[in-house]
XYZ file of C-alpha atoms in Angstrom:
394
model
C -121.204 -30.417 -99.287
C -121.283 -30.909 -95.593
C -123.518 -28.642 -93.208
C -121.717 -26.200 -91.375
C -123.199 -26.911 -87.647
C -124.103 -24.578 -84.989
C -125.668 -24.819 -81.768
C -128.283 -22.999 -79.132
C -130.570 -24.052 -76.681
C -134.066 -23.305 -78.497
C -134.331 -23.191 -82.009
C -137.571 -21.020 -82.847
C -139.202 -21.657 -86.508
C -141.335 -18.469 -87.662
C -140.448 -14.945 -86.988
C -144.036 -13.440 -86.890
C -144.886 -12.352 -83.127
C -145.110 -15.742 -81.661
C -141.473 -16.868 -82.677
C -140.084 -13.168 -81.957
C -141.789 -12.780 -78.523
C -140.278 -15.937 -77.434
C -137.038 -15.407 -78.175
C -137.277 -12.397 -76.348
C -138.896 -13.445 -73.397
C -136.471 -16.485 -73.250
C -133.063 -13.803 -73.224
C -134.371 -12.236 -70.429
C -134.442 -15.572 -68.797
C -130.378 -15.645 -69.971
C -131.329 -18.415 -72.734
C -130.365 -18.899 -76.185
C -132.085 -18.846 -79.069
C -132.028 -18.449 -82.961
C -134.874 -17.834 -85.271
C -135.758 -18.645 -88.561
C -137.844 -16.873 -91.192
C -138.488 -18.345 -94.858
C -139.767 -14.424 -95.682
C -137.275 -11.410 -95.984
C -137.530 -8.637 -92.726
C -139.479 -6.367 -95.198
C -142.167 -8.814 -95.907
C -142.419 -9.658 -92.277
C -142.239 -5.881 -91.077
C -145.234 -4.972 -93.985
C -147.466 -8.023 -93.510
C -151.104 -6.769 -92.444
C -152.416 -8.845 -89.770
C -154.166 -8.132 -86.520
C -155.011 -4.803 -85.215
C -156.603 -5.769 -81.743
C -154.545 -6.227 -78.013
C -156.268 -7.665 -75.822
C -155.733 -5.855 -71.994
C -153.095 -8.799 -70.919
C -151.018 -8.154 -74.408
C -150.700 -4.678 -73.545
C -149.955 -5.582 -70.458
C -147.458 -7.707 -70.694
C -145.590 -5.112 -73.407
C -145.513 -2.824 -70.898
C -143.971 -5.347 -68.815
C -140.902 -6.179 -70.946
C -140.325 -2.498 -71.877
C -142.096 -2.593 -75.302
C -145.215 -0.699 -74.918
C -143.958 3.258 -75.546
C -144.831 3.181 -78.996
C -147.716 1.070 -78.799
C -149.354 4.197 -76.252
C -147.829 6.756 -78.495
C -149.773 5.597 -81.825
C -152.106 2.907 -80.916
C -155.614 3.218 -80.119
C -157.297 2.709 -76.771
C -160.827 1.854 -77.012
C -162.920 1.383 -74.384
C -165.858 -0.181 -76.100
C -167.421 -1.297 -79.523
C -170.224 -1.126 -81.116
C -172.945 -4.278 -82.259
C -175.323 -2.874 -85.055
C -178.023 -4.321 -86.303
C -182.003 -3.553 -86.878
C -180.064 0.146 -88.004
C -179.315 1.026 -85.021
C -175.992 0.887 -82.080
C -175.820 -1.039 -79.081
C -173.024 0.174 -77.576
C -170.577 -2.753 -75.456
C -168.817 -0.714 -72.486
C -166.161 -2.628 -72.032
C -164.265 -0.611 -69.947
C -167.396 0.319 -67.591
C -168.256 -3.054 -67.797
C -165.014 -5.361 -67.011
C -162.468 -2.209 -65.916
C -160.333 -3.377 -69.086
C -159.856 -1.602 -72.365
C -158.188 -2.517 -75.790
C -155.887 -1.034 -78.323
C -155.498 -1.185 -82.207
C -152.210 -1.144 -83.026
C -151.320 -3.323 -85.548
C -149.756 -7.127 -85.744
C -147.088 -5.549 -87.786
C -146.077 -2.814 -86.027
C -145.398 -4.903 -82.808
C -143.478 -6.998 -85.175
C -141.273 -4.179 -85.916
C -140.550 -3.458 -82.108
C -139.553 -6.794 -81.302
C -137.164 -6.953 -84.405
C -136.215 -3.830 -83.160
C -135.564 -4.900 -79.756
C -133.807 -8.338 -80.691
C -131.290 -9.297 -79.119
C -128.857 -12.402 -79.058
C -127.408 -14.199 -82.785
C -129.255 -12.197 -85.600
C -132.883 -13.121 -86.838
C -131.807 -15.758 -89.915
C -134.415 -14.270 -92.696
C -135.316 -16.033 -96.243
C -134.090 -19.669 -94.950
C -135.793 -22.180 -97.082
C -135.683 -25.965 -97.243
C -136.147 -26.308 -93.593
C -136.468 -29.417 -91.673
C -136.744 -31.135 -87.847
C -134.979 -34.135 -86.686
C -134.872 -35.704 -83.464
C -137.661 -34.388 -82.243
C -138.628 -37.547 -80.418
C -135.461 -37.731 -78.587
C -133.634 -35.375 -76.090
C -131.194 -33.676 -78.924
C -132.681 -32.234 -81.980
C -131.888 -30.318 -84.643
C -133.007 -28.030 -87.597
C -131.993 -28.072 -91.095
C -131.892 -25.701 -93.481
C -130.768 -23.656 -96.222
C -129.613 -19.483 -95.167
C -130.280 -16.814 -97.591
C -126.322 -17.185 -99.280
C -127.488 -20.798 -100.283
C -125.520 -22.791 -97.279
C -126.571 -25.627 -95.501
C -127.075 -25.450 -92.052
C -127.759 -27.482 -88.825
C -128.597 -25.860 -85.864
C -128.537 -28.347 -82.927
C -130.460 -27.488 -79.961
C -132.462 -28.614 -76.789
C -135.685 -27.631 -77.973
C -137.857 -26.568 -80.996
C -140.484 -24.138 -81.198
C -142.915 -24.268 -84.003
C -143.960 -20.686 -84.518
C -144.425 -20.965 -88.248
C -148.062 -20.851 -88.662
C -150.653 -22.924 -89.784
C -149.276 -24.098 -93.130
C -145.750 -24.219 -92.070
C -143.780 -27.604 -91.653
C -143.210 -27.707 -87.703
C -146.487 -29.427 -87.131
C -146.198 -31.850 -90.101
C -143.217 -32.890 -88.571
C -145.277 -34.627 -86.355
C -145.633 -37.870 -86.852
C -148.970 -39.346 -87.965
C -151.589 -39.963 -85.550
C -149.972 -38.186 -82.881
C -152.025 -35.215 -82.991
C -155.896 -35.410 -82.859
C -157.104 -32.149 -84.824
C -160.624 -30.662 -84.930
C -161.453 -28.231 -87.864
C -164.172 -26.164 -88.610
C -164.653 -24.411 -92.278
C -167.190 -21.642 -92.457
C -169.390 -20.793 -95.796
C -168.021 -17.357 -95.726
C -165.217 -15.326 -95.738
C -164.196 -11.642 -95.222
C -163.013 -9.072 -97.875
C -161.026 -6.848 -96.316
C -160.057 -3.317 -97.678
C -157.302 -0.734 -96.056
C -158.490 2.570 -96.845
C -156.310 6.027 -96.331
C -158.700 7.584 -94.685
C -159.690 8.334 -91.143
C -162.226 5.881 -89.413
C -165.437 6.916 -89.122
C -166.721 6.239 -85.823
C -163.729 6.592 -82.753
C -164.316 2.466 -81.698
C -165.221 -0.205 -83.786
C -168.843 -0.967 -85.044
C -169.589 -4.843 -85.862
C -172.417 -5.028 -87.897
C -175.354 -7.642 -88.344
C -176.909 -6.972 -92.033
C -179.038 -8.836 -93.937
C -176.295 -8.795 -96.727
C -174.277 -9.698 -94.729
C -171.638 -9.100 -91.540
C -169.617 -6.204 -91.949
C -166.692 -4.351 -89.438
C -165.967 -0.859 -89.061
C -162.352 -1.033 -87.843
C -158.986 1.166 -87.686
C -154.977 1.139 -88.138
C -154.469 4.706 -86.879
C -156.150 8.025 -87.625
C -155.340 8.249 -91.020
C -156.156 4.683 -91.862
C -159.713 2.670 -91.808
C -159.685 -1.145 -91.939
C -162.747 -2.515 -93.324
C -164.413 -5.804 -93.788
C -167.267 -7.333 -95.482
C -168.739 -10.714 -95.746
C -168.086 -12.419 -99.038
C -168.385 -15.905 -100.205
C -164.925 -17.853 -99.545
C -164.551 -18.312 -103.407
C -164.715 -14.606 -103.897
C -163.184 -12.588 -106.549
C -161.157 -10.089 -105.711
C -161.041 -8.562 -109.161
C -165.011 -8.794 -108.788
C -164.509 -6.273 -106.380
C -163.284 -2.552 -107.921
C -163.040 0.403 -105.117
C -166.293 2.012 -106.045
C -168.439 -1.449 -105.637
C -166.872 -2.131 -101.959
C -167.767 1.319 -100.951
C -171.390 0.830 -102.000
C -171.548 -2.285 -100.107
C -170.161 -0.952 -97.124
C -172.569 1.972 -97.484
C -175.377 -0.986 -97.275
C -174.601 -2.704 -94.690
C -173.203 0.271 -92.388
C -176.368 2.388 -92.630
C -178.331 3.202 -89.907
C -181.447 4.621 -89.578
C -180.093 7.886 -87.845
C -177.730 8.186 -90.642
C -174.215 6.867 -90.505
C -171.769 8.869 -92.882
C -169.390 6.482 -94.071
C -165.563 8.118 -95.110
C -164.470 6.879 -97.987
C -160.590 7.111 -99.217
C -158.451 5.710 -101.846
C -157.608 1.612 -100.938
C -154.356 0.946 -100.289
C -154.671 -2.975 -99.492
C -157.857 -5.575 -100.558
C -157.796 -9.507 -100.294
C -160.097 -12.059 -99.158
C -159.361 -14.204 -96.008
C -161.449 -17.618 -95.701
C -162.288 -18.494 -91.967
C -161.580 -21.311 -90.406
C -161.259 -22.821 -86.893
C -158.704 -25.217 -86.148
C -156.760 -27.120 -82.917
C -154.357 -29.224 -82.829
C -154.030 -31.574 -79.923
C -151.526 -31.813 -77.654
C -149.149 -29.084 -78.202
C -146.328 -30.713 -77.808
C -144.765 -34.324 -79.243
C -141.339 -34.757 -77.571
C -138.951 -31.702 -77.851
C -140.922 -29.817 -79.802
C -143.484 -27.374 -79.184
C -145.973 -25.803 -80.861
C -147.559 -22.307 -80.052
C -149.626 -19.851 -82.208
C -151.428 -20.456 -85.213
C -149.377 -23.456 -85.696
C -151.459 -24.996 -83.320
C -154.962 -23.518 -83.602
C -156.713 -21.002 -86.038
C -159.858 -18.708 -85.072
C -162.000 -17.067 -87.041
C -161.119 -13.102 -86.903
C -164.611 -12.027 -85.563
C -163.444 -12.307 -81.920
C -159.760 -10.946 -82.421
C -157.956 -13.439 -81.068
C -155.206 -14.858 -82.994
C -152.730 -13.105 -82.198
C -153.316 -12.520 -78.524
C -153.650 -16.329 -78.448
C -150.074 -16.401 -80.120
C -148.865 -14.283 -76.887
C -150.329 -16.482 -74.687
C -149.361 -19.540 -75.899
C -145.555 -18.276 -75.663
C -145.448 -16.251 -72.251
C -146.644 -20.058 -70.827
C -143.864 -21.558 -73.521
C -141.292 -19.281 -72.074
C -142.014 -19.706 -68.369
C -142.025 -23.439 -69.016
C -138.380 -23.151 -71.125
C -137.524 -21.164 -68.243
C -137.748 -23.587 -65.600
C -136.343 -26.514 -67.631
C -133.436 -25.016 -69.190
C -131.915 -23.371 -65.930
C -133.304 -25.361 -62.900
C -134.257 -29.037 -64.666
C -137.890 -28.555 -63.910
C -140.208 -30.102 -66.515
C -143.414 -29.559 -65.266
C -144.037 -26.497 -66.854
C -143.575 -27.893 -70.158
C -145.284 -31.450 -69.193
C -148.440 -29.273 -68.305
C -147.156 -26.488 -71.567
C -150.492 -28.145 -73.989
C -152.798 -28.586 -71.176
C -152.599 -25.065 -69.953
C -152.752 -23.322 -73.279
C -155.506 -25.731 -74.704
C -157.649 -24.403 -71.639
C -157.414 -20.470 -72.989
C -157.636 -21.835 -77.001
C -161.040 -23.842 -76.610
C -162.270 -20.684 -74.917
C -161.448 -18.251 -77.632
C -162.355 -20.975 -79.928
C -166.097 -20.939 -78.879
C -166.047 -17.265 -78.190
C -164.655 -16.586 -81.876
C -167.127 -18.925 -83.055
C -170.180 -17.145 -81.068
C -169.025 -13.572 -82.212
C -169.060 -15.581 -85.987
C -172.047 -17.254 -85.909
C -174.316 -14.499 -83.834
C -173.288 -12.157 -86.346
C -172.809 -13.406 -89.569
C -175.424 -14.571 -92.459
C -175.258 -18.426 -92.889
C -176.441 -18.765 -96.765
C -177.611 -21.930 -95.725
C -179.955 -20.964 -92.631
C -183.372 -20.827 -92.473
C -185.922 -18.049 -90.796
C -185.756 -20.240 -87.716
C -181.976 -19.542 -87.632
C -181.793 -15.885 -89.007
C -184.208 -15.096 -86.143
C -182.406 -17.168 -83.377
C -179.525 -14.745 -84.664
C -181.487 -11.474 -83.743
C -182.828 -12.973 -80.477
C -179.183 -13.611 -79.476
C -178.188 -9.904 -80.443
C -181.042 -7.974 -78.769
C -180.274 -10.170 -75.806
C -176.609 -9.562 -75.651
C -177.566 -5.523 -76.350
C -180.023 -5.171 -73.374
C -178.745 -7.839 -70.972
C -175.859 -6.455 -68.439
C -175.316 -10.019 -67.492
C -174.915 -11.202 -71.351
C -172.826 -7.795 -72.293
C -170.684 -8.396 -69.249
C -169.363 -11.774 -70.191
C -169.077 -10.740 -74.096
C -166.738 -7.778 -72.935
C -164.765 -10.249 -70.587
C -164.072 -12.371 -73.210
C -163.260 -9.795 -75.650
C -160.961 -7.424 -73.448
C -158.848 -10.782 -72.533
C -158.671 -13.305 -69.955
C -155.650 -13.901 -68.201
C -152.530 -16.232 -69.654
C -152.801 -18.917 -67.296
């Protein structure tokens, strides 16, 4: 049976915050755009992802008129903790760099942007999805909609927001992209826990176990995270036994009282870091963790995701309305520049503050050094909290 054929100017792939940010940044610029999501809007809505904005994201939310719930139930913080040797070393961000943060979760930005959508309605549980053209001036997408039709959607650009195992950037054709990949010989099990945090900011924590994070969804809700080995069994893992562990690691020689709370969410995430280079290979364009993957120590995936987009959208912008291509012509240049950066600051948060199975007393003590440096040094502190509050999109 033939496809029934529609048409737009940018067809987006992915409907996590990447995708869904672009599509709304691009209708304020009075272009058109549909999105595609293999996963139902509940699944997408629910999915537990990143808790951390950097001070642009927030920024930029306020901007475009989504921030009111994001300051009416997320959480400012204006500094972290580093623990180690049992004791805090507090990071001022906010004294330090005049920037803060807020936890409010990946999801729950999700939800306002769904929320806010506007333009043809988000296409959920596609499947079978494919890119043509994409060397050429007129693509198109094909796929199959959630009533099991067949669908083209012809457009004047593609956006690859479908994360790192999704099929915009195999679409590329071999040898076209240069990728660099990093696997690390741990991973993080990571617990949601009703009930409330138990310090006000977040505590990263250097343990001879092991790394473990203090972290937080909202008053009522702890998010907590502790260095396993990336074969881990979850079912190894009952309530009671992550608890202990956390207890372990989390101690400090004051005392640190640890809440505890039934778990309402446990899995193990493997860390990785990942780029893909260029960005871009003809009319289609690749932003978020379709492109590059950090490891979670440094939070920032998603904020990455935002960046990557607010450049994609300016650069759509300028194309689609005045026949300007520089923007996207310098689209993978400019992003690359903010991903290698949060790639080696995600990779120094990792490897400062993580235990490397494989290291040796030389390392484990090059690991301190670094910490009780970072701790006492204004200098070092300063450009940790830079890094960590955000740099700027472009």
């Amino acid at each position: 049976m033939a496809s029934k054929v529609t048409s737009t100017q940018v067809g987006i792939i992915g409907a996590g915050p990447a995708g869904l940010l672009l599509s709304h940044l691009l209708h304020r610029e009075g272009i058109d755009s549909v999105v595609l999501e293999a996963r139902d809007r509940a699944y997408v809505e629910q999915r537990v992802r990143a808790g951390v904005c950097e001070q642009p994201t927030v920024d930029l939310l306020d901007e475009i008129g989504l921030g009111t719930r994001l300051h009416a139930e997320g959480l400012p913080h204006h500094g972290f903790s580093l623990r180690f040797d049992g004791e805090d070393h507090r990071i001022a961000l906010t004294e330090l760099t005049g920037k803060s943060i807020t936890v409010y979760g990946q999801q729950e930005i999700v939800k306002d942007l769904i929320a806010a959508h506007a333009g043809p309605p988000i296409e959920f549980e596609v499947s079978d999805v494919d890119v043509h053209g994409i060397a050429s001036d007129t693509p198109s997408v094909t796929y199959t909609d959630s009533g099991g039709h067949r669908r083209e959607l012809r457009c004047e650009v593609i956006a690859g927001c479908d994360g790192f195992h999704g099929i915009s950037r195999r679409a590329i054709p071999a040898g076209a992209l240069r990728t660099f990949d990093r696997e690390y010989p741990f991973a993080w099990l990571g617990v949601l826990a009703k009930t409330p945090p138990s310090d006000e900011e977040l505590i990263y924590t250097h343990h001879e176990r092991g790394f473990a994070l203090h972290s937080m969804r909202s008053p009522e809700i702890t998010r907590l995270y502790l260095q396993v080995a990336p074969d881990e069994d979850i079912a190894a893992w009952p309530d009671e036994r992550i608890f202990a562990e956390l207890r372990a690691r989390l101690a400090t020689t004051g005392g640190f009282a640890l809440h505890e709370g039934p778990v309402l969410d446990k899995g193990v995430t493997p860390m990785r870091s990942f780029v893909a280079e260029p960005m871009r290979y003809g009319s289609l364009f690749l932003a978020g963790d379709a492109a590059h993957i950090v490891p979670p120590t440094g939070a920032k995936g998603m904020n990455l995701a935002v960046a990557d987009v607010v450049v994609l959208s300016r650069a759509l912008s300028d194309l689609l309305r005045h026949n300007d291509s520089a923007g996207v012509e310098s689209y993978s240049d400019t992003c690359l520049r903010r991903v290698w950066r949060a790639e080696h600051f995600s990779w120094f948060m990792t490897s400062m503050l993580h235990v490397d199975p494989a290291a040796d007393g030389f390392g484990r003590r090059l690991q301190l050094s670094q910490l009780r440096y970072t701790a006492s040094s204004t200098a070092a502190a300063t450009s940790l909290a830079e890094n960590y509050v955000g740099l700027p999109f472009t």
